[in-house]
XYZ file of C-alpha atoms in Angstrom:
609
model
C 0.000 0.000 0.000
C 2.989 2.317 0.846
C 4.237 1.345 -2.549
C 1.362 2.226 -4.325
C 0.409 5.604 -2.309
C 4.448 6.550 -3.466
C 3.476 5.861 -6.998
C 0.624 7.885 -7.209
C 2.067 11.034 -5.739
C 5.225 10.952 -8.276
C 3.196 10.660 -10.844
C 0.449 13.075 -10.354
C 3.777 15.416 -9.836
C 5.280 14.214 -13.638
C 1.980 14.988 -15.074
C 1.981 18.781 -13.910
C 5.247 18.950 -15.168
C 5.475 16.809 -18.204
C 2.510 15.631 -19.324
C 2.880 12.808 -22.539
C 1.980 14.549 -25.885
C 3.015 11.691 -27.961
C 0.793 11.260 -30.687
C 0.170 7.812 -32.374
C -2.927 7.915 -34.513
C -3.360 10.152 -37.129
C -7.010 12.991 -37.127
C -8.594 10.364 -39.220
C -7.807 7.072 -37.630
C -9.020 9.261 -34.359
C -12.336 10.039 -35.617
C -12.600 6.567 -37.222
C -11.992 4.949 -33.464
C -14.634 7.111 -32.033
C -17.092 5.954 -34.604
C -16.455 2.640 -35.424
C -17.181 -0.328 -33.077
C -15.034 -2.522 -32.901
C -16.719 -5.713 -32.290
C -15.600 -9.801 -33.126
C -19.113 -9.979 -35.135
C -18.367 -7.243 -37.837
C -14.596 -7.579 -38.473
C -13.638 -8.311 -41.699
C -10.532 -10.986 -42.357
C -7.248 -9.839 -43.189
C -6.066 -10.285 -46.453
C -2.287 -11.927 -46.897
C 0.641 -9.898 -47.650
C 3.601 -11.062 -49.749
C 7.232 -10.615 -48.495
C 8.676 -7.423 -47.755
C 11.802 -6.450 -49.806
C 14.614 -6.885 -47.523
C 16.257 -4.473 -49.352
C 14.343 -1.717 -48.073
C 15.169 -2.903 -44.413
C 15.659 0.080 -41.917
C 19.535 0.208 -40.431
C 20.362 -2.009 -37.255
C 19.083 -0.058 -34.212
C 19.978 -1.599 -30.063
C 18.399 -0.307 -27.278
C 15.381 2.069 -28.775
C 12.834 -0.537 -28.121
C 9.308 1.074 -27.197
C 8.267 4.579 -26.794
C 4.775 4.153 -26.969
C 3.006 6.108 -24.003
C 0.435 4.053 -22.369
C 2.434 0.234 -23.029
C 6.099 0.821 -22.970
C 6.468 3.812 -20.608
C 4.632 6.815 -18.509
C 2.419 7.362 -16.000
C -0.198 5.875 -17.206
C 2.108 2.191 -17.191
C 3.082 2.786 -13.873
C 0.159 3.511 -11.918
C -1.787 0.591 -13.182
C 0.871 -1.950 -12.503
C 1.901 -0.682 -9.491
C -1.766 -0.801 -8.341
C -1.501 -4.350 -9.387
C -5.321 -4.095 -10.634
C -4.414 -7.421 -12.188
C -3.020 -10.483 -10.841
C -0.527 -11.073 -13.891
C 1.670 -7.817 -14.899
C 1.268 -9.059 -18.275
C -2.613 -8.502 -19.040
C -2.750 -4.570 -18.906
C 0.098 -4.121 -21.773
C -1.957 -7.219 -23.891
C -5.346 -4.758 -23.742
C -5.691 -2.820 -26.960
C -7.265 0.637 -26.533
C -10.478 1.779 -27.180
C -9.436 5.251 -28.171
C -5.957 6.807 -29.209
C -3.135 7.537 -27.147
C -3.921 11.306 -27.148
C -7.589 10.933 -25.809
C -7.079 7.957 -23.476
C -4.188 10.678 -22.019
C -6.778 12.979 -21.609
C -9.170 10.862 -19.651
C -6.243 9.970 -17.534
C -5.471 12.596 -16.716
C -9.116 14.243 -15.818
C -9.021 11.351 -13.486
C -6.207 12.287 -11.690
C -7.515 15.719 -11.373
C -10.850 14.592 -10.810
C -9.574 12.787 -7.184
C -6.320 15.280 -6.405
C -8.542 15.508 -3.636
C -8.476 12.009 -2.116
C -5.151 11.407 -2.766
C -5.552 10.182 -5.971
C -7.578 7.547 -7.713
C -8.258 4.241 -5.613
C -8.125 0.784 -7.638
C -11.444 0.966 -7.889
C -11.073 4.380 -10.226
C -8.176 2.893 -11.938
C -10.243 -0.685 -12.778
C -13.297 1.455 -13.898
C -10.697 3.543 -16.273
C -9.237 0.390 -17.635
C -12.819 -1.332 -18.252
C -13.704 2.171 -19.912
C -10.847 2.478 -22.030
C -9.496 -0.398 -23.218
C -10.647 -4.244 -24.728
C -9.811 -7.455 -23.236
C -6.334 -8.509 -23.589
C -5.882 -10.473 -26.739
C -8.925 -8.761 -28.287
C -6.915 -8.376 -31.391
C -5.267 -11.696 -32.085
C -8.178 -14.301 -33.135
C -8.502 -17.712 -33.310
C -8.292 -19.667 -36.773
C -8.450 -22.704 -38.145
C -5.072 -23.769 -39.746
C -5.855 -24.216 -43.569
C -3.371 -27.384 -44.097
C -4.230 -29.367 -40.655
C -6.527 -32.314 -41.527
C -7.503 -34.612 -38.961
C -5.260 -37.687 -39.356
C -1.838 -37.115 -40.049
C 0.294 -39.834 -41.930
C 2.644 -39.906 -39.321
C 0.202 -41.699 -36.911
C 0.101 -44.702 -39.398
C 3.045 -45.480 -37.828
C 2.742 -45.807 -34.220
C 1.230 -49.574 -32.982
C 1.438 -48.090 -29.505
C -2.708 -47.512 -29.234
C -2.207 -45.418 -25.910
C 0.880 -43.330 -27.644
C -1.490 -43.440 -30.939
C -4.324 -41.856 -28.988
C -2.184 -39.518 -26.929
C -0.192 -38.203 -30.521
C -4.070 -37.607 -32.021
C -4.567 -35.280 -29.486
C -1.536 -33.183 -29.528
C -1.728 -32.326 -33.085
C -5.294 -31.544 -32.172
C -4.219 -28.791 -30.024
C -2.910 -27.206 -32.973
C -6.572 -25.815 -33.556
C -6.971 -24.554 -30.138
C -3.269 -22.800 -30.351
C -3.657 -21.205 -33.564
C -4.124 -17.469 -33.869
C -4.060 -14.466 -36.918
C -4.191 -10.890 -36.362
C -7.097 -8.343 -36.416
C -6.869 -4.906 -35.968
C -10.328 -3.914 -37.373
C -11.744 -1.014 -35.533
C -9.008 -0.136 -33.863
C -6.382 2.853 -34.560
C -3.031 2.850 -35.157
C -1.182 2.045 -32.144
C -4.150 1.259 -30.566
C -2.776 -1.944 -29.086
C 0.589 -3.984 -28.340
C 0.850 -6.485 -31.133
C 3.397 -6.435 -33.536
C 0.974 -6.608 -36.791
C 2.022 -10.185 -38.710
C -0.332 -11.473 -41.891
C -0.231 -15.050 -41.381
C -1.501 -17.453 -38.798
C 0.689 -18.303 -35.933
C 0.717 -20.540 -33.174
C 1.365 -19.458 -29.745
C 2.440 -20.886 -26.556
C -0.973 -21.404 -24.805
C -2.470 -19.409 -21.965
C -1.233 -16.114 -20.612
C 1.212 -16.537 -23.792
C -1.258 -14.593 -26.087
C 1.241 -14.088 -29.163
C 3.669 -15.735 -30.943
C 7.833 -16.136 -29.294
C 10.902 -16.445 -31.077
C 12.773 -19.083 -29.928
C 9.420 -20.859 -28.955
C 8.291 -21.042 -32.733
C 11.363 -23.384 -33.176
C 9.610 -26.421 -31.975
C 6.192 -25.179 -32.624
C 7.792 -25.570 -36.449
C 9.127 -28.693 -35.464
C 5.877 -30.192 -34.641
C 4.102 -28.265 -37.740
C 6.575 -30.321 -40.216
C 5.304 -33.770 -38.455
C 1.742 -32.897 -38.420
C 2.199 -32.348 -41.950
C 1.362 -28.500 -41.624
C 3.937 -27.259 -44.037
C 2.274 -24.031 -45.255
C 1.515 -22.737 -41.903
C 4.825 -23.541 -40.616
C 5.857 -21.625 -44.050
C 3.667 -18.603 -42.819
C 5.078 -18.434 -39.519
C 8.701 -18.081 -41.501
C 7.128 -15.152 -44.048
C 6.219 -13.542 -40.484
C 9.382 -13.586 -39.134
C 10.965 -12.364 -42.356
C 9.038 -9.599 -42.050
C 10.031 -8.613 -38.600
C 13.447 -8.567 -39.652
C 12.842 -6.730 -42.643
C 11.075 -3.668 -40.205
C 13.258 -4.093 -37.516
C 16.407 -5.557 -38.224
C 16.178 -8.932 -36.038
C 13.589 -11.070 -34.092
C 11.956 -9.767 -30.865
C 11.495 -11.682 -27.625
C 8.104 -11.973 -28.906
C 5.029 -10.351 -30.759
C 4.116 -7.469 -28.677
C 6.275 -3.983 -28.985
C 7.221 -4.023 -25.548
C 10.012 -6.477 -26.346
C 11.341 -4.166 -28.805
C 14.556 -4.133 -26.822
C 15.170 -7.524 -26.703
C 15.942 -10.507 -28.807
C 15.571 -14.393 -28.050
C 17.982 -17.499 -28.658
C 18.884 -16.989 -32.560
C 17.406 -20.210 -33.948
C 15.433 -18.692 -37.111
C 18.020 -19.732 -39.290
C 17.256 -23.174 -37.534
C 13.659 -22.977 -38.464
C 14.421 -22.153 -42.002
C 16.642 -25.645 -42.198
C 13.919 -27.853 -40.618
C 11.624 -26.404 -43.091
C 14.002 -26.650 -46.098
C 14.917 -30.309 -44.655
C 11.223 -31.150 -44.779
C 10.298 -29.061 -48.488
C 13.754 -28.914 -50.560
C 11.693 -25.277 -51.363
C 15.223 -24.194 -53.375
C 12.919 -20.517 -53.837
C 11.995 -20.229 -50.260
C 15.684 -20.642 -49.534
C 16.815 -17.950 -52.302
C 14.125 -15.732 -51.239
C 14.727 -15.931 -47.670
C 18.876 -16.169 -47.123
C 19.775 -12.397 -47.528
C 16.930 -12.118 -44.387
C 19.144 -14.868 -42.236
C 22.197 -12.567 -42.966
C 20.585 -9.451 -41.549
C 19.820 -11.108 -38.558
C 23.154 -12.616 -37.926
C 24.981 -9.744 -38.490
C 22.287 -8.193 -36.144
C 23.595 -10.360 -33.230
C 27.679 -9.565 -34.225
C 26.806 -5.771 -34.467
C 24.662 -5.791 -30.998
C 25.234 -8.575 -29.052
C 29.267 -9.137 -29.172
C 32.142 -8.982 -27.131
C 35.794 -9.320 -27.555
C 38.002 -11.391 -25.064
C 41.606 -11.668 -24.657
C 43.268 -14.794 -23.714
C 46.987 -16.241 -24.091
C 47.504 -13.553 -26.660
C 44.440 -14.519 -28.616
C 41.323 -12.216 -29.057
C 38.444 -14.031 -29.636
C 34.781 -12.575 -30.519
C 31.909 -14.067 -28.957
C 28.082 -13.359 -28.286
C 26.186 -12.300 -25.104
C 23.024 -11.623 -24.411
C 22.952 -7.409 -23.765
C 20.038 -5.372 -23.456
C 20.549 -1.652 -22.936
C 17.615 -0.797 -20.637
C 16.898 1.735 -17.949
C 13.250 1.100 -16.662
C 11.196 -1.711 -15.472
C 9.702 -4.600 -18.144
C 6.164 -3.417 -18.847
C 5.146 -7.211 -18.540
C 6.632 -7.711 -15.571
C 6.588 -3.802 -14.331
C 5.696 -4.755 -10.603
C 7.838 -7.166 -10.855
C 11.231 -5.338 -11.716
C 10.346 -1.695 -10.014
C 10.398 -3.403 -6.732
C 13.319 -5.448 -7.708
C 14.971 -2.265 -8.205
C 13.917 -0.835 -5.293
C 16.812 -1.811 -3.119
C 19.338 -0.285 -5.691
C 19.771 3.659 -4.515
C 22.916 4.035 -6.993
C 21.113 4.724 -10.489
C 24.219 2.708 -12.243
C 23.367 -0.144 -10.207
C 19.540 0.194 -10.979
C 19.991 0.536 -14.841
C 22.788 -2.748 -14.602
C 19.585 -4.698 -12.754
C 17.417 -3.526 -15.226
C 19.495 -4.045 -18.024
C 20.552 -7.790 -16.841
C 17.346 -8.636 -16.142
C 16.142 -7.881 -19.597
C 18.534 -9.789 -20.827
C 17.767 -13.066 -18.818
C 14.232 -12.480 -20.701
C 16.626 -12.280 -23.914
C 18.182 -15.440 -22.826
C 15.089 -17.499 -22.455
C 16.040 -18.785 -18.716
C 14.296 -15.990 -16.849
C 15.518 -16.942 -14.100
C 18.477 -18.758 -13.837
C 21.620 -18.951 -11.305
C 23.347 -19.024 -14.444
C 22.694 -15.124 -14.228
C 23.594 -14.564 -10.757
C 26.394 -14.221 -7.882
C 27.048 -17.778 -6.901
C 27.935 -16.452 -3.055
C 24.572 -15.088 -3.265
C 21.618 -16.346 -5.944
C 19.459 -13.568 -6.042
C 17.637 -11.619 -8.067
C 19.887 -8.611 -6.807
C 22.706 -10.353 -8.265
C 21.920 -11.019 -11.654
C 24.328 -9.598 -13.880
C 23.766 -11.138 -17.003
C 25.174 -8.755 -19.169
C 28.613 -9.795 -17.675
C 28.167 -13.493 -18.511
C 28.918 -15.150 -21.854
C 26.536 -17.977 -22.603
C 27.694 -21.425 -24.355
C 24.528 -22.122 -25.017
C 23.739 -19.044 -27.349
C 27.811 -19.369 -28.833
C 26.733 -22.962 -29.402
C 23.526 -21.879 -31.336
C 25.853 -19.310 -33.426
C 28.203 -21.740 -34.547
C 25.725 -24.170 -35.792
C 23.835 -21.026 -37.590
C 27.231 -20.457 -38.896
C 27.840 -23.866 -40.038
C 23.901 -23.685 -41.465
C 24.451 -20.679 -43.368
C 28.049 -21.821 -45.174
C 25.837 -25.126 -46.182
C 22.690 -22.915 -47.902
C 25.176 -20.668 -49.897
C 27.154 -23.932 -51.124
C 23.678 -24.796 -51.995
C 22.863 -21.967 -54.014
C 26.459 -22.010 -55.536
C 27.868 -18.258 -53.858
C 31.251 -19.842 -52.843
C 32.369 -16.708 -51.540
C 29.323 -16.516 -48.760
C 29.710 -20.254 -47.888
C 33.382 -19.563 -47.507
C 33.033 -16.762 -45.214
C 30.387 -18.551 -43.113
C 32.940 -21.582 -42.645
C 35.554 -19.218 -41.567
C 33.470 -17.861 -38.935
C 31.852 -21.259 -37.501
C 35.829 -22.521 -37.713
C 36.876 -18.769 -35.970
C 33.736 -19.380 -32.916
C 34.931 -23.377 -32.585
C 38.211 -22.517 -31.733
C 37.054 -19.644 -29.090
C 34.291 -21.886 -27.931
C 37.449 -24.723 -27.124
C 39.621 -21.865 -25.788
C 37.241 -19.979 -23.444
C 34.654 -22.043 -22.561
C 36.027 -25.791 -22.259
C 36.728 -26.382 -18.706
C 39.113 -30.239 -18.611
C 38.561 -30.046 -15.025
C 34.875 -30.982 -15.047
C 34.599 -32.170 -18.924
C 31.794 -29.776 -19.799
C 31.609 -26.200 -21.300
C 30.871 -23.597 -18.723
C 29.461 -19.859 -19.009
C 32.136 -17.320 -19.159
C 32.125 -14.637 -16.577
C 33.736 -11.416 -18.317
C 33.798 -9.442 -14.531
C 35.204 -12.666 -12.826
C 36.422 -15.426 -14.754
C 39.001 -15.766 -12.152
C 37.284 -15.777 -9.338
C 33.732 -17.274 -9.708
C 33.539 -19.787 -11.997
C 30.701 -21.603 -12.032
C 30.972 -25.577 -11.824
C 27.405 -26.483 -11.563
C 25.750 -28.607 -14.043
C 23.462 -26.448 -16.160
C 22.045 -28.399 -19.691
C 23.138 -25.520 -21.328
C 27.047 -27.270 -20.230
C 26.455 -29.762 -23.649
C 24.939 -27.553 -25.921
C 28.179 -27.615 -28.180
C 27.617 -30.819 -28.579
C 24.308 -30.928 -29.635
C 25.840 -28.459 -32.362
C 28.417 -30.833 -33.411
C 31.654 -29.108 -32.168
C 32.841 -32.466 -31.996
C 33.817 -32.530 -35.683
C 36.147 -29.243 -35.477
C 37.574 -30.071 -32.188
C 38.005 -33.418 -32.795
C 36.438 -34.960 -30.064
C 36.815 -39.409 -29.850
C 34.022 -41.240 -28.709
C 35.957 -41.745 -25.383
C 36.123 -38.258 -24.634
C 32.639 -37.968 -25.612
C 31.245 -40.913 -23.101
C 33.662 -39.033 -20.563
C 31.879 -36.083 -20.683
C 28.681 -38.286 -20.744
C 30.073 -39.924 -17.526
C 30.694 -36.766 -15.459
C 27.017 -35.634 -15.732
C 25.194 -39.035 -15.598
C 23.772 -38.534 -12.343
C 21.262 -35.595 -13.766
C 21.137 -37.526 -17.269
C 19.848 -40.745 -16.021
C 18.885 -40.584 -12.028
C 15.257 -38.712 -12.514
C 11.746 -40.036 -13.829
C 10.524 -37.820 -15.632
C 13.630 -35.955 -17.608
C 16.828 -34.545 -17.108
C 16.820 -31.088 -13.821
C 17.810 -27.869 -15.564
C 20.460 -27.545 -13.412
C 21.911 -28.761 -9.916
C 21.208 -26.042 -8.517
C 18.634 -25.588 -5.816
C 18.260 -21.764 -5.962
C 14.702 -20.717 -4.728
C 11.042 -19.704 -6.395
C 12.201 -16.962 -8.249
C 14.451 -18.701 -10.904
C 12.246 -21.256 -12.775
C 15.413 -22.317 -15.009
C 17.426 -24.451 -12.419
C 17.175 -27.439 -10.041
C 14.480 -30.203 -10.747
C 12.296 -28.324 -13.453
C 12.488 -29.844 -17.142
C 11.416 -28.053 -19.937
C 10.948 -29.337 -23.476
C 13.600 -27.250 -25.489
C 16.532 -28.414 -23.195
C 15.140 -31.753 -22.912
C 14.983 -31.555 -26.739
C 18.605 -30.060 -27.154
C 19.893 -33.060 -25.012
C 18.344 -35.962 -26.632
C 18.901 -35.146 -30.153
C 22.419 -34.565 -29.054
C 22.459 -37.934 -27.364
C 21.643 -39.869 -30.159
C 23.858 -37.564 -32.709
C 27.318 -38.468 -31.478
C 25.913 -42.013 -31.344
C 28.306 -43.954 -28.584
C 26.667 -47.064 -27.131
C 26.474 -44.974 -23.962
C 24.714 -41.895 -25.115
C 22.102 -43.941 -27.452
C 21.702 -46.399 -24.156
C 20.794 -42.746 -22.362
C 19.211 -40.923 -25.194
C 16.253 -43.923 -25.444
C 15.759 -44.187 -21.802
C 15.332 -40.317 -21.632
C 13.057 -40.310 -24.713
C 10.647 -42.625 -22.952
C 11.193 -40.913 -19.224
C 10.239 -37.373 -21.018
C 6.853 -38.577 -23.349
C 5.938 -40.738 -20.227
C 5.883 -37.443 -18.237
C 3.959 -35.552 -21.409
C 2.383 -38.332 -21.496
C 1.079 -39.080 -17.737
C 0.458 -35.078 -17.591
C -2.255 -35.162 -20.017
C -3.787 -38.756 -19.261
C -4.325 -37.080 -14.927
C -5.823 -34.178 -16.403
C -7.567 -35.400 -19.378
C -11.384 -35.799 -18.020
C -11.387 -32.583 -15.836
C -9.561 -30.239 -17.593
C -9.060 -32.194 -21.887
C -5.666 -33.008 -21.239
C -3.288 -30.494 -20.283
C -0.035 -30.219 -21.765
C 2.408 -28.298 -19.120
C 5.227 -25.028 -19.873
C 7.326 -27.527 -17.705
C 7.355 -30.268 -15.597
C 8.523 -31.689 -12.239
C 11.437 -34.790 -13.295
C 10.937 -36.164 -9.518
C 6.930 -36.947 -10.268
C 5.798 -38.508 -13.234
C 2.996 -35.818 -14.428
C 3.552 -33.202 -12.394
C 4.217 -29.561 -13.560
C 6.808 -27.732 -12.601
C 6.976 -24.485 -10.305
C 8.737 -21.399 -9.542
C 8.907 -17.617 -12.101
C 6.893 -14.644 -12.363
C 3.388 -16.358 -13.086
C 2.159 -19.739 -12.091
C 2.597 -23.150 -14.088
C 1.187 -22.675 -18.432
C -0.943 -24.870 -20.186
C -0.957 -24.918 -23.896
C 2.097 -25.604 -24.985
C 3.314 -24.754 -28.019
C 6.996 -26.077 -27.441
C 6.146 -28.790 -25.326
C 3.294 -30.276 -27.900
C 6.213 -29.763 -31.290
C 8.845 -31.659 -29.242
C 6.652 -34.283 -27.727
C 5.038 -34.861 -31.644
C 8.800 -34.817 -33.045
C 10.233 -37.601 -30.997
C 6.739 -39.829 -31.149
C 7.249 -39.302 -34.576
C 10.972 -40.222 -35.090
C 11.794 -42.248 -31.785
C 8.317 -44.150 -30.997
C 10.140 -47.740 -31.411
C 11.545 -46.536 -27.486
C 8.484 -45.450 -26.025
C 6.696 -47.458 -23.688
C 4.590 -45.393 -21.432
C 4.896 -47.910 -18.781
C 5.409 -45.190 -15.536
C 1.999 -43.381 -15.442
């Protein structure tokens, strides 16, 4: 309450003295909000646009993110989340307006005058001005039916299993509940917090209300089984788009992660697709986009580190940022709080932000290891193998497409830079002592490095780095060896981490989610030893046994709920921890679950449930 009476009085002070003027719809599309409603029953659909030309893309920009008034910054922002009207931070920023910035402003900011008197407005006063001002979050991104999903997939022809049969029928069902296309009709420009795409996309499920980079990676996956090939080819044309307007891939499809990327694996979805559709004019079409991006991440996201008289370039995850999350505004501007030093306030908020970049928000990864805590996280000092990993395969990706298309020179210079990362992935992150690849720590390498077991410690190998390091099979089954406790001791997948670091950081200890359980397996069977196909097929069955067992407890009260994450020390059980409780949906975990049924069903016996 002493938070929120604080609020309010800085605020109505920043309005008398500098009150938001931005404007954001035009006279016309003003008067056109006014008069037009704006219901579900009177929209019209949205026609599809072809490609942009990426050679009209805008230059690279870092750090300008989103100025908009009401959902990126302003008073506005901050007295509704700091009211905390809603339970979840994230549905005020996800509720397009009824009116334009200008005039929604203007009510604002009779409201504030209109109870100077009491203080201020109550929550009361702030939920009726929300109710009277804006739509339901969502409003603008509709459900559709995927054009290309038909109801029995070839790829369940080949799976005798009747309960894995059944419980693969209903996944790519969920497709239909998951897919979405965007609608603005009725509503202004800038009316709302979408980033405007033409083509249906699938989202994550729940709170998740719009589509996620790295996310759509094994959404695509499971497209490509279920046979969905042009809307997995529309989510691509999307994404090309973005790039095209903005120079690389947001966190995700609203413009309050303007600031902020996500794990680079576009140039990942473009090779599953190409893999499945040997489309040789998708691939011309779309290839100059993949270099934009990637030299969007060496431009932004880089850093240079000195070692035995080598400098070697490398990626991080950086986002410049001086001001609270507006999803998770609450959140971070009482995190911040403590911090009376504006440096250290704009380091927290910049290092959070960039854990969102990462995908593990949270993580100890991130933190102090004397001290896991969110005041500690100082991600912007920390070099991730996971996201060097995912660079040197896009690398490696990139040289193959251009010795495709026959541009020697392009496939060359690709090579030399997967070749250039290998080497400074052997040199800066290989640690002998343990056998695994460890974070670097730029601030101190020397002094905390940080041993734990993290899945993110194999990720070169699920990117092959064995082939330019030359690593033998015995060296790989050592590595194998010094984390087989987490590989093979739990039922229902492999931890996160070892790490037992408190409710706040989702991304450690006994939580599995489907992208690291994916990244594991796949790089299990890859290097092919006896030992890591004997602990590749026992994981494939311990991880759809938990998918599996998940859905079957919750498939007469609730149709089968497929979890964000899970817990691996109960069979079925989600997992816990983060910023919002437990998702169902879910996009990632339904395209990995239908990718290994698909290619790995001859090891799954659902036998644990």
């Amino acid at each position: 309450m002493k938070i929120f009476s604080i609020s309010i009085i800085l605020f109505i002070v920043i309005l008398i003295l500098n009150i938001p003027t931005s404007i954001y719809c035009s006279p016309d599309c003003q008067q056109q909000q006014l008069s037009t409603s704006a219901t579900s029953n009177n929209r019209k659909s949205i026609k599809t646009i072809k490609l942009l030309d990426y050679s009209n893309s805008i230059s690279f920009q870092d750090g300008v993110g989103c100025t908009h008034p009401i959902y990126c910054t302003g008073p506005i922002l901050n007295l509704i989340q700091m009211s905390q009207i809603f339970n979840d931070s994230k549905t005020f920023v996800d509720m397009p307006m009824k009116y334009s910035s200008p005039i929604i402003i203007q009510y604002f900011n009779t409201m504030i005058t209109n109870t100077s008197s009491k203080g201020g407005p109550s929550k009361q006063d702030l939920i009726n001005f929300v109710s009277q001002n804006f739509y339901p979050a969502g409003y603008e991104v509709e459900p559709v039916k995927p054009k290309d999903w038909v109801p029995n997939p070839t790829f369940l022809n080949d799976i005798t299993n009747p309960q894995l049969y059944q419980f693969a029928s209903a996944i790519h069902t969920k497709w239909l509940d998951l897919t979405r296309i965007f609608n603005n009709t009725g509503l202004c420009i800038d009316c709302f917090s979408s980033i405007p795409v033409s083509n249906p996309f699938v989202i994550a499920g729940s709170r998740f209300r719009e589509f996620y980079y790295w996310d759509s990676y094994w959404i695509i996956r499971g497209l490509l089984v279920s046979g969905m090939t042009e809307t997995a080819k529309g989510m691509l044309l999307n994404f090309a788009n973005i790039i095209t307007e903005f120079g690389f891939i947001p966190n995700g499809g609203r413009i309050y992660y303007l600031n902020r990327s996500q794990p680079p694996l576009y140039t990942q979805m473009v090779k599953i697709y190409f893999d499945a559709t040997n489309d040789i004019q998708f691939l011309e079409e779309i290839l100059p986009i993949l270099d934009l991006e990637y030299q969007w991440w060496m431009k932004y996201r880089v850093a240079k580190v000195a070692k035995n008289d080598q400098l070697y370039t490398l990626n991080l995850y950086n986002v410049s940022n001086q001001s609270p999350r507006p999803e998770s505004y609450f959140e971070d501007f009482t995190g911040a709080s403590e911090f009376s030093n504006l440096n250290q306030r704009d380091f927290y908020y910049s290092s959070i932000s960039s854990a969102a970049e990462s995908g593990w928000d949270f993580s100890s990864r991130w933190t102090s290891l004397s001290d896991i805590n969110l005041s500690t996280i100082q991600t912007i000092n920390i070099l991730p193998v996971d996201l060097n990993s995912m660079l040197y395969l896009n690398e490696k990706t990139l040289s193959n497409f251009y010795t495709i298309l026959g541009d020697t020179n392009q496939a060359q210079y690709y090579k030399n830079q997967s070749l250039s990362r290998a080497i400074a992935i052997e040199n800066i992150f290989w640690n002998e002592n343990i056998n695994q690849w460890i974070d670097f720590n730029l601030i101190n390498s020397n002094l905390e490095e940080n041993l734990n077991f993290y899945t993110s410690n194999l990720q070169p190998l699920f990117s092959d780095i064995q082939q330019d390091m030359s690593l033998s099979d015995e060296l790989i089954d050592s590595i194998l060896k010094s984390v087989s406790e987490p590989l093979t001791n739990y039922i229902g997948g492999v931890p996160t981490s070892t790490v037992s670091s408190g409710s706040q950081f989702q991304w450690d200890d006994i939580n599995s989610w489907a992208p690291l359980q994916y990244f594991i397996i796949e790089m299990l069977m890859d290097v092919n030893t006896t030992l890591s196909t004997q602990i590749g097929t026992s994981l494939i069955d311990r991880w759809i046994t938990t998918n599996y067992c998940g859905w079957k407890y919750t498939l007469e009260t609730q149709g089968g709920m497929m979890f964000e994450k899970y817990n691996v020390t109960n069979v079925g059980v989600p997992g816990s921890g983060g910023e919002y409780v437990v998702q169902d949906g879910f996009g990632w975990t339904n395209g990995v679950a239908l990718y290994l049924i698909n290619k790995y069903h001859m090891f799954i016996n659902l036998n644990s449930c």
